[in-house]
Tab-separated table of C-alpha atoms and ligand atoms in Angstrom:
chain	number	residue	atom	x	y	z
A	15	UNK	CA	23.525	52.113	64.791
A	16	UNK	CA	24.978	55.310	63.825
A	17	UNK	CA	26.450	58.282	66.527
A	18	UNK	CA	23.473	60.605	64.860
A	19	UNK	CA	20.309	59.878	65.363
A	20	UNK	CA	17.459	60.287	63.466
A	21	UNK	CA	15.416	63.330	63.872
A	22	UNK	CA	11.867	64.228	63.581
A	23	UNK	CA	10.353	66.074	61.154
A	24	UNK	CA	7.489	68.243	61.178
A	25	UNK	CA	5.514	71.105	60.252
A	26	UNK	CA	5.162	74.331	62.374
A	27	UNK	CA	1.174	75.445	62.470
A	28	UNK	CA	3.327	78.686	64.229
A	29	UNK	CA	5.961	78.754	61.200
A	30	UNK	CA	3.962	78.145	58.526
A	31	UNK	CA	1.403	80.975	59.724
A	32	UNK	CA	3.453	83.484	60.215
A	33	UNK	CA	5.602	83.236	57.022
A	34	UNK	CA	1.798	82.272	55.281
A	35	UNK	CA	3.609	78.955	53.972
A	36	UNK	CA	3.817	75.306	54.708
A	37	UNK	CA	7.054	75.586	57.139
A	38	UNK	CA	8.830	71.856	57.340
A	39	UNK	CA	11.294	71.202	60.738
A	40	UNK	CA	14.698	68.597	60.478
A	41	UNK	CA	15.098	69.010	64.773
A	42	UNK	CA	18.653	68.370	64.282
A	43	UNK	CA	18.692	71.218	67.741
A	44	UNK	CA	17.020	67.218	69.404
A	45	UNK	CA	20.962	65.500	68.282
A	46	UNK	CA	22.883	64.085	71.573
A	47	UNK	CA	25.850	66.490	71.079
A	48	UNK	CA	22.407	69.233	71.046
A	49	UNK	CA	23.854	69.886	67.423
A	50	UNK	CA	23.760	68.713	63.564
A	51	UNK	CA	27.163	68.564	63.674
A	52	UNK	CA	27.108	65.154	64.707
A	53	UNK	CA	25.626	63.619	61.876
A	54	UNK	CA	29.187	64.901	59.471
A	55	UNK	CA	31.312	65.036	62.985
A	56	UNK	CA	30.265	61.487	63.789
A	57	UNK	CA	30.467	59.932	60.507
A	58	UNK	CA	34.370	61.202	60.719
A	59	UNK	CA	35.434	59.917	63.485
A	60	UNK	CA	34.053	56.042	63.076
A	61	UNK	CA	36.112	55.867	60.112
A	62	UNK	CA	39.225	57.478	62.049
A	63	UNK	CA	38.075	54.610	64.313
A	64	UNK	CA	37.924	51.809	61.944
A	65	UNK	CA	40.888	52.912	60.807
A	66	UNK	CA	43.085	52.361	63.819
A	67	UNK	CA	43.176	55.779	65.134
A	68	UNK	CA	43.575	56.127	69.180
A	69	UNK	CA	42.679	60.049	70.141
A	70	UNK	CA	40.711	62.201	68.159
A	71	UNK	CA	41.701	66.074	68.462
A	72	UNK	CA	39.817	69.390	67.741
A	73	UNK	CA	39.995	72.592	68.051
A	74	UNK	CA	36.487	73.896	68.078
A	75	UNK	CA	35.197	75.124	71.706
A	76	UNK	CA	31.564	75.114	69.999
A	77	UNK	CA	29.169	72.411	68.629
A	78	UNK	CA	32.578	70.629	66.877
A	79	UNK	CA	33.744	70.052	69.634
A	80	UNK	CA	30.840	68.991	71.675
A	81	UNK	CA	30.000	66.436	69.147
A	82	UNK	CA	34.004	65.104	68.899
A	83	UNK	CA	33.769	64.229	72.328
A	84	UNK	CA	30.383	62.576	71.794
A	85	UNK	CA	31.315	60.929	69.485
A	86	UNK	CA	34.676	59.888	71.172
A	87	UNK	CA	33.410	58.476	74.980
A	88	UNK	CA	30.799	56.433	72.501
A	89	UNK	CA	33.400	54.996	70.748
A	90	UNK	CA	35.304	54.700	74.116
A	91	UNK	CA	37.961	56.803	72.269
A	92	UNK	CA	40.027	59.093	74.174
A	93	UNK	CA	39.313	62.544	72.872
A	94	UNK	CA	41.117	66.549	73.714
A	95	UNK	CA	39.766	69.633	72.254
A	96	UNK	CA	42.313	72.975	72.477
A	97	UNK	CA	39.911	75.550	72.635
A	98	UNK	CA	41.168	79.246	73.532
A	99	UNK	CA	40.434	82.032	76.081
A	100	UNK	CA	37.372	83.569	74.813
A	101	UNK	CA	35.421	79.976	74.901
A	102	UNK	CA	32.420	80.341	77.497
A	103	UNK	CA	32.814	78.675	80.904
A	104	UNK	CA	29.520	77.317	79.500
A	105	UNK	CA	30.642	75.802	76.453
A	106	UNK	CA	34.863	74.400	78.179
A	107	UNK	CA	32.175	72.565	81.513
A	108	UNK	CA	29.625	71.093	78.258
A	109	UNK	CA	32.734	69.682	77.573
A	110	UNK	CA	33.854	67.917	80.802
A	111	UNK	CA	30.688	66.273	80.533
A	112	UNK	CA	31.499	64.641	77.657
A	113	UNK	CA	34.693	63.948	79.399
A	114	UNK	CA	36.432	65.199	76.851
A	115	UNK	CA	40.085	66.190	77.966
A	116	UNK	CA	39.795	70.730	77.204
A	117	UNK	CA	43.220	72.215	77.432
A	118	UNK	CA	43.107	76.313	77.429
A	119	UNK	CA	45.538	77.742	74.641
A	120	UNK	CA	46.102	80.850	73.189
A	121	UNK	CA	43.961	84.803	72.436
A	122	UNK	CA	42.339	83.183	69.266
A	123	UNK	CA	40.991	80.218	67.773
A	124	UNK	CA	44.351	80.202	65.256
A	125	UNK	CA	46.381	79.701	68.320
A	126	UNK	CA	44.981	77.092	69.847
A	127	UNK	CA	44.309	75.384	66.669
A	128	UNK	CA	48.132	75.594	65.679
A	129	UNK	CA	47.986	74.119	69.241
A	130	UNK	CA	45.939	70.897	68.241
A	131	UNK	CA	48.112	71.060	65.482
A	132	UNK	CA	51.574	70.368	67.013
A	133	UNK	CA	49.638	67.916	69.843
A	134	UNK	CA	49.156	65.358	66.924
A	135	UNK	CA	50.805	61.856	67.261
A	136	UNK	CA	50.657	58.707	65.221
A	137	UNK	CA	47.739	57.310	65.986
A	138	UNK	CA	45.667	60.162	66.197
A	139	UNK	CA	43.217	61.431	63.855
A	140	UNK	CA	42.471	65.576	63.790
A	141	UNK	CA	38.202	66.370	64.024
A	142	UNK	CA	37.757	69.245	61.832
A	143	UNK	CA	34.384	71.235	61.827
A	144	UNK	CA	33.733	72.085	58.686
A	145	UNK	CA	36.088	70.996	55.757
A	146	UNK	CA	36.556	67.725	55.371
A	147	UNK	CA	34.168	65.524	52.468
A	148	UNK	CA	33.182	62.708	55.078
A	149	UNK	CA	31.417	65.426	57.722
A	150	UNK	CA	29.497	66.269	54.271
A	151	UNK	CA	28.703	62.699	54.159
A	152	UNK	CA	27.156	62.120	57.632
A	153	UNK	CA	25.086	65.526	56.585
A	154	UNK	CA	24.144	64.537	53.851
A	155	UNK	CA	21.743	62.034	56.170
A	156	UNK	CA	19.897	64.591	57.148
A	157	UNK	CA	18.376	64.958	53.312
A	158	UNK	CA	18.282	61.294	53.108
A	159	UNK	CA	16.177	61.260	56.228
A	160	UNK	CA	13.398	64.145	54.646
A	161	UNK	CA	13.168	61.990	51.421
A	162	UNK	CA	12.265	58.891	53.157
A	163	UNK	CA	9.586	60.931	54.797
A	164	UNK	CA	8.165	61.616	51.211
A	165	UNK	CA	8.676	65.222	51.610
A	166	UNK	CA	9.944	67.124	48.953
A	167	UNK	CA	10.199	70.636	49.704
A	168	UNK	CA	10.857	73.881	47.605
A	169	UNK	CA	13.235	74.807	49.318
A	170	UNK	CA	15.766	74.363	51.617
A	171	UNK	CA	17.028	76.949	54.735
A	172	UNK	CA	20.351	76.659	56.699
A	173	UNK	CA	22.817	78.719	58.074
A	174	UNK	CA	26.402	78.779	56.872
A	175	UNK	CA	29.343	79.568	59.069
A	176	UNK	CA	32.399	77.692	57.798
A	177	UNK	CA	30.521	76.267	54.934
A	178	UNK	CA	30.150	72.307	56.295
A	179	UNK	CA	26.171	72.066	57.192
A	180	UNK	CA	25.835	73.238	53.760
A	181	UNK	CA	28.376	71.057	51.268
A	182	UNK	CA	26.278	68.313	53.103
A	183	UNK	CA	23.444	69.175	51.902
A	184	UNK	CA	23.359	69.738	48.720
A	185	UNK	CA	25.421	66.005	48.532
A	186	UNK	CA	22.357	64.381	49.884
A	187	UNK	CA	20.295	66.717	46.660
A	188	UNK	CA	22.318	65.553	44.315
A	189	UNK	CA	22.340	62.092	46.037
A	190	UNK	CA	18.609	61.620	45.809
A	191	UNK	CA	17.966	63.357	42.573
A	192	UNK	CA	17.366	66.568	43.603
A	193	UNK	CA	19.136	68.953	41.767
A	194	UNK	CA	16.446	71.535	40.845
A	195	UNK	CA	15.850	71.883	44.805
A	196	UNK	CA	17.156	75.558	45.857
A	197	UNK	CA	18.562	76.284	48.974
A	198	UNK	CA	19.010	79.346	51.039
A	199	UNK	CA	21.952	80.487	52.595
A	200	UNK	CA	21.441	82.100	55.384
A	201	UNK	CA	24.656	84.428	57.053
A	202	UNK	CA	24.737	87.108	60.006
A	203	UNK	CA	26.301	90.796	58.735
A	204	UNK	CA	29.559	89.969	60.166
A	205	UNK	CA	29.845	86.782	59.720
A	206	UNK	CA	29.253	86.854	56.043
A	207	UNK	CA	32.185	85.052	54.633
A	208	UNK	CA	29.959	82.776	51.854
A	209	UNK	CA	28.640	85.863	50.844
A	210	UNK	CA	31.935	87.553	50.623
A	211	UNK	CA	32.588	84.913	48.787
A	212	UNK	CA	30.056	84.675	46.273
A	213	UNK	CA	31.625	88.702	45.841
A	214	UNK	CA	34.160	87.825	45.490
A	215	UNK	CA	34.184	84.062	43.632
A	216	UNK	CA	36.451	83.152	45.602
A	217	UNK	CA	37.110	82.405	48.907
A	218	UNK	CA	37.900	84.966	51.282
A	219	UNK	CA	39.113	86.115	54.298
A	220	UNK	CA	36.985	88.244	56.442
A	221	UNK	CA	39.483	90.898	58.687
A	222	UNK	CA	37.208	89.754	61.855
A	223	UNK	CA	33.520	88.279	63.145
A	224	UNK	CA	30.860	91.014	64.726
A	225	UNK	CA	28.548	88.576	64.629
A	226	UNK	CA	26.834	87.639	67.728
A	227	UNK	CA	26.101	84.537	65.844
A	228	UNK	CA	30.438	83.073	67.048
A	229	UNK	CA	29.004	79.371	64.917
A	230	UNK	CA	28.396	80.956	62.239
A	231	UNK	CA	32.369	82.730	62.362
A	232	UNK	CA	34.415	81.090	59.667
A	233	UNK	CA	36.749	83.932	58.974
A	234	UNK	CA	36.659	82.348	55.112
A	235	UNK	CA	34.759	79.494	53.920
A	236	UNK	CA	35.798	75.436	52.938
A	237	UNK	CA	36.221	75.906	48.823
A	238	UNK	CA	33.691	73.673	49.176
A	239	UNK	CA	30.785	76.335	50.003
A	240	UNK	CA	31.778	78.877	47.476
A	241	UNK	CA	31.613	75.329	44.881
A	242	UNK	CA	27.920	74.890	45.883
A	243	UNK	CA	26.961	77.878	45.342
A	244	UNK	CA	28.053	77.521	41.829
A	245	UNK	CA	26.707	74.440	41.065
A	246	UNK	CA	23.486	74.080	42.827
A	247	UNK	CA	20.949	76.580	43.194
A	248	UNK	CA	21.384	78.369	45.745
A	249	UNK	CA	20.307	82.243	47.531
A	250	UNK	CA	22.890	84.230	49.252
A	251	UNK	CA	21.022	85.471	52.470
A	252	UNK	CA	21.824	88.415	55.084
A	253	UNK	CA	20.506	88.602	58.553
A	254	UNK	CA	21.001	90.681	61.572
A	255	UNK	CA	22.330	89.432	64.539
A	256	UNK	CA	18.658	91.341	66.013
A	257	UNK	CA	16.344	89.616	64.210
A	258	UNK	CA	18.432	86.144	64.654
A	259	UNK	CA	18.277	86.800	68.582
A	260	UNK	CA	14.387	87.661	68.171
A	261	UNK	CA	13.656	84.219	66.224
A	262	UNK	CA	15.512	81.940	68.796
A	263	UNK	CA	12.994	84.002	71.634
A	264	UNK	CA	10.385	83.386	69.313
A	265	UNK	CA	10.626	79.941	68.086
A	266	UNK	CA	11.758	79.083	71.811
A	267	UNK	CA	8.329	80.465	72.397
A	268	UNK	CA	6.394	79.013	69.562
A	269	UNK	CA	8.271	75.238	69.720
A	270	UNK	CA	9.956	75.118	73.942
A	271	UNK	CA	13.542	74.732	71.901
A	272	UNK	CA	16.009	77.197	72.734
A	273	UNK	CA	18.437	77.484	69.551
A	274	UNK	CA	22.053	80.031	69.625
A	275	UNK	CA	21.534	82.690	67.384
A	276	UNK	CA	23.479	80.525	64.723
A	277	UNK	CA	20.685	79.003	64.486
A	278	UNK	CA	18.273	81.464	64.708
A	279	UNK	CA	19.273	83.231	61.364
A	280	UNK	CA	18.115	80.621	59.465
A	281	UNK	CA	15.235	80.242	61.009
A	282	UNK	CA	14.685	84.807	61.033
A	283	UNK	CA	13.363	84.092	57.556
A	284	UNK	CA	10.470	82.032	58.492
A	285	UNK	CA	9.969	85.259	60.503
A	286	UNK	CA	10.165	87.293	57.326
A	287	UNK	CA	7.831	86.002	55.784
A	288	UNK	CA	9.026	88.007	52.234
A	289	UNK	CA	11.981	86.131	51.600
A	290	UNK	CA	10.207	82.815	50.871
A	291	UNK	CA	7.879	84.856	48.632
A	292	UNK	CA	8.162	82.162	45.973
A	293	UNK	CA	8.031	79.014	47.925
A	294	UNK	CA	5.000	77.047	48.654
A	295	UNK	CA	6.198	73.777	50.622
A	296	UNK	CA	9.820	75.268	53.366
A	297	UNK	CA	12.695	72.775	54.711
A	298	UNK	CA	14.047	74.578	57.538
A	299	UNK	CA	16.587	73.650	59.136
A	300	UNK	CA	16.739	73.797	63.359
A	301	UNK	CA	20.666	73.493	63.036
A	302	UNK	CA	20.897	74.075	66.797
A	303	UNK	CA	23.824	74.548	69.014
A	304	UNK	CA	24.538	74.388	72.315
A	305	UNK	CA	26.588	76.084	73.433
A	306	UNK	CA	22.839	78.914	74.047
A	307	UNK	CA	21.285	80.296	77.581
A	308	UNK	CA	18.207	82.506	77.400
A	309	UNK	CA	19.628	84.811	80.171
A	310	UNK	CA	22.901	85.663	77.204
A	311	UNK	CA	20.089	85.913	74.435
A	312	UNK	CA	18.629	88.311	76.476
A	313	UNK	CA	21.535	90.897	77.587
A	314	UNK	CA	22.584	90.644	73.681
A	315	UNK	CA	18.673	91.217	72.872
A	316	UNK	CA	18.901	94.236	75.135
A	317	UNK	CA	22.470	95.849	74.175
B	406	PLP	C1	28.630	74.949	62.356
B	406	PLP	C2	27.287	75.276	63.050
B	406	PLP	C3	27.000	76.243	61.773
B	406	PLP	C4	27.515	76.254	60.854
B	406	PLP	O1	27.617	75.001	59.871
B	406	PLP	P1	29.074	74.985	59.525
B	406	PLP	O2	29.366	73.834	58.688
B	406	PLP	O3	30.030	75.558	59.955
B	406	PLP	O4	28.705	76.484	57.895
B	406	PLP	C5	25.198	76.362	62.675
B	406	PLP	N1	24.657	76.529	63.359
B	406	PLP	C6	24.862	75.460	64.091
B	406	PLP	C7	24.407	75.282	65.426
B	406	PLP	C8	26.254	75.087	64.122
B	406	PLP	O5	26.727	74.874	65.046
């Protein structure tokens, strides 16, 4: 038994018609914690648990923290999540639903993370949101499931924050012998840290995150994410916040699933089909996100 579930892989009629080609959806939004993060985080937590960890610590007020909280509850390991004051009441509420102890500390993620690091003692395991090989190995299982279903896509579309999802998907493509399947790596303007790293040839730190897609808001990508761009076929794509938000609304209408703008960024490519022109069979990773509300998405769209 793993902590994550095997998710449905469906052919989307509405998105295929919109894109003028066949679009397949890997529905990671249906993971019990609400996003793909549970694959990698669940794997990391199981490994730490097997090594004797008695307490999990996270500094993510988003989907990574939620995945740690879920994993800890399932494994019977207490979880502390340190989040900055900017964290939404909704996110804190979701963490508490999973029985995590939530500590609100600092005005930025950097400060919350520093406090979390200071809490670590013997028997504690810190679970990083994206930069850890254990996470990538866990995320890779989503590609194993696609291969087991007998589908080899012409391209994979996914969104990129710190690049953990990207690193895991590329690991999954490689371990299934799919070295020739390109990845379309989507970021929103204002959170395009992979795009900046590719342009510079090394990871760079963005001065600020200005996108509403907060789950993509890593100022600097993991080294491994840039390595993926350099040793696997990859196209870096950028999308406006508005296009990501519109994709959330349209996807809710088309598939009755509400996702965060971070996921809308990848979905936006289905609704902007010129970006997929070279491919016939496209796999979209519907990464999900539990912190979205329809009211918030509509407010952002109206702003
Ligand atoms: C974490 C997250 C991402 C980005 O994943 P990275 O591994 O940081 O690149 C995208 N979408 C959602 C919903 C997420 O929670």
